[in-house]
Coordinates of C-alpha atoms in Angstrom, one line a residue:
X20 CA 0.1 0.0 0.0
X21 CA 2.8 2.3 0.8
X22 CA 4.3 1.6 -2.6
X23 CA 1.0 2.3 -4.2
X24 CA 0.7 5.7 -2.7
X25 CA 4.3 6.7 -3.7
X26 CA 3.5 5.8 -7.3
X27 CA 0.4 7.8 -7.1
X28 CA 2.4 10.8 -5.8
X29 CA 4.7 10.6 -8.8
X30 CA 1.8 10.3 -11.2
X31 CA -0.2 13.2 -9.6
X32 CA 2.3 15.9 -10.7
X33 CA 5.9 16.8 -11.3
X34 CA 7.8 18.8 -8.6
X35 CA 11.1 18.6 -10.5
X36 CA 12.7 22.1 -10.7
X37 CA 10.9 23.5 -7.6
X38 CA 13.5 25.2 -5.4
X39 CA 12.4 25.0 -1.7
X40 CA 13.9 26.7 1.2
X41 CA 13.0 24.6 4.2
X42 CA 13.2 26.3 7.6
X43 CA 12.7 23.9 10.6
X44 CA 14.7 23.9 13.9
X45 CA 14.0 20.3 14.7
X46 CA 16.9 18.3 13.0
X47 CA 15.1 15.1 12.7
X48 CA 12.0 16.7 11.1
X49 CA 14.3 18.9 8.9
X50 CA 16.2 15.8 7.6
X51 CA 13.0 13.8 6.9
X52 CA 11.3 16.7 5.1
X53 CA 14.4 17.5 3.0
X54 CA 14.7 13.8 2.1
X55 CA 11.0 13.7 1.0
X56 CA 11.4 17.0 -1.0
X57 CA 14.5 15.6 -2.6
X58 CA 12.8 12.3 -3.5
X59 CA 10.1 14.4 -5.3
X60 CA 12.8 16.1 -7.5
X61 CA 12.8 19.4 -5.7
X62 CA 16.0 21.3 -5.2
X63 CA 16.1 21.9 -1.4
X64 CA 18.2 24.1 0.9
X65 CA 17.7 23.9 4.6
X66 CA 18.0 26.2 7.6
X67 CA 17.3 25.9 11.3
X68 CA 16.9 29.6 12.0
X69 CA 15.9 32.9 10.5
X70 CA 19.6 34.0 10.3
X71 CA 20.7 30.8 8.6
X72 CA 17.7 31.1 6.1
X73 CA 18.8 34.5 5.0
X74 CA 22.4 33.4 4.6
X75 CA 21.2 30.5 2.3
X76 CA 19.9 33.3 -0.1
X77 CA 23.5 34.2 -1.0
X78 CA 23.8 30.9 -3.2
X79 CA 20.2 29.8 -3.6
X80 CA 17.0 31.4 -5.0
X81 CA 14.0 29.6 -3.8
X82 CA 10.6 29.5 -5.5
X83 CA 8.9 28.8 -2.3
X84 CA 9.6 28.9 1.4
X85 CA 8.3 26.1 3.7
X86 CA 8.8 27.2 7.3
X87 CA 8.0 25.8 10.7
X88 CA 5.9 28.3 12.9
X89 CA 8.2 28.2 15.8
X90 CA 11.9 28.6 15.3
X91 CA 14.9 29.1 17.6
X92 CA 15.5 32.4 19.6
X93 CA 11.8 33.0 20.0
X94 CA 11.5 33.7 16.3
X95 CA 8.6 32.5 14.0
X96 CA 8.4 31.2 10.5
X97 CA 6.2 34.2 9.8
X98 CA 9.1 36.5 10.7
X99 CA 11.5 34.4 8.6
X100 CA 9.2 34.5 5.6
X101 CA 8.8 38.3 5.9
X102 CA 12.7 38.7 6.1
X103 CA 13.2 36.4 3.2
X104 CA 10.7 38.4 1.1
X105 CA 12.2 41.6 2.2
X106 CA 15.7 40.4 1.1
X107 CA 14.6 39.1 -2.2
X108 CA 12.4 42.2 -2.9
X109 CA 9.3 40.1 -3.9
X110 CA 6.3 38.2 -2.4
X111 CA 7.7 34.7 -2.5
X112 CA 5.1 32.0 -2.1
X113 CA 5.4 30.4 1.4
X114 CA 3.7 27.8 3.5
X115 CA 3.8 27.6 7.3
X116 CA 3.9 24.3 9.0
X117 CA 3.0 24.0 12.8
X118 CA 2.3 21.5 15.6
X119 CA 1.0 24.4 17.8
X120 CA -2.5 24.3 18.6
X121 CA -2.6 27.4 20.8
X122 CA -5.5 29.7 19.7
X123 CA -3.2 32.9 19.6
X124 CA -0.7 31.1 17.4
X125 CA -3.3 30.0 15.0
X126 CA -4.7 33.5 14.9
X127 CA -1.3 34.9 14.1
X128 CA -0.7 32.5 11.3
X129 CA -4.2 33.0 10.0
X130 CA -3.7 36.8 10.0
X131 CA -0.7 36.4 7.9
X132 CA -2.7 35.2 4.9
X133 CA -0.2 32.3 4.5
X134 CA -1.4 28.7 4.1
X135 CA -1.0 26.8 7.3
X136 CA -0.5 23.1 7.5
X137 CA -0.8 21.2 10.7
X138 CA 1.8 18.5 11.8
X139 CA 2.0 15.8 11.0
X140 CA 1.4 16.7 7.4
X141 CA 0.5 13.7 5.2
X142 CA 2.8 13.4 2.3
X143 CA 0.0 13.3 -0.1
X144 CA -1.3 16.8 1.2
X145 CA 2.2 18.4 1.2
X146 CA 2.8 17.2 -2.4
X147 CA -0.6 18.5 -3.6
X148 CA 0.0 21.9 -1.9
X149 CA 3.5 22.1 -3.3
X150 CA 2.3 21.1 -6.8
X151 CA -0.4 23.9 -6.7
X152 CA 2.2 26.6 -5.6
X153 CA 4.6 25.3 -8.2
X154 CA 2.1 25.6 -11.1
X155 CA 1.3 29.2 -10.0
X156 CA 5.0 30.0 -10.0
X157 CA 5.3 28.4 -13.5
X158 CA 2.2 30.2 -14.7
X159 CA 3.5 33.6 -13.4
X160 CA 6.8 32.9 -15.0
X161 CA 5.3 32.2 -18.4
X162 CA 3.2 35.4 -18.3
X163 CA 6.3 37.3 -17.5
X164 CA 8.2 35.7 -20.3
X165 CA 5.6 36.3 -22.9
X166 CA 5.2 40.0 -21.8
X167 CA 8.9 40.4 -22.0
X168 CA 9.4 38.5 -25.3

């Protein structure tokens, strides 16, 4: 059954070429998520903090940011996404993942306008959300290319 779901994921859409900046302060979760993204053909850079994520931008330009809500040093994924967007000078697509169920945290995430995914995120759900975001990135790039050409 696990093999069937893996095959179905491959057939449901192609994530090859999607550059993801993954920000997660739990090393085990970071490693597992990175492995999953790589297995789907994504280019993935990882960071465990906001500062590390900003440093990754020196050599990596993501199409999308996937950030845990709670990061080290009392920082949040929302702050990281805002800082990355500011550094790149554009509204980069971003998703927030959280295991936090505190009403205040959920309100903050909801107020950000970003999509919020709750841990544990089923692989099929993550793949579908990433595919939707990737198609939007590709469509925007195609519109820009045709307008420039």
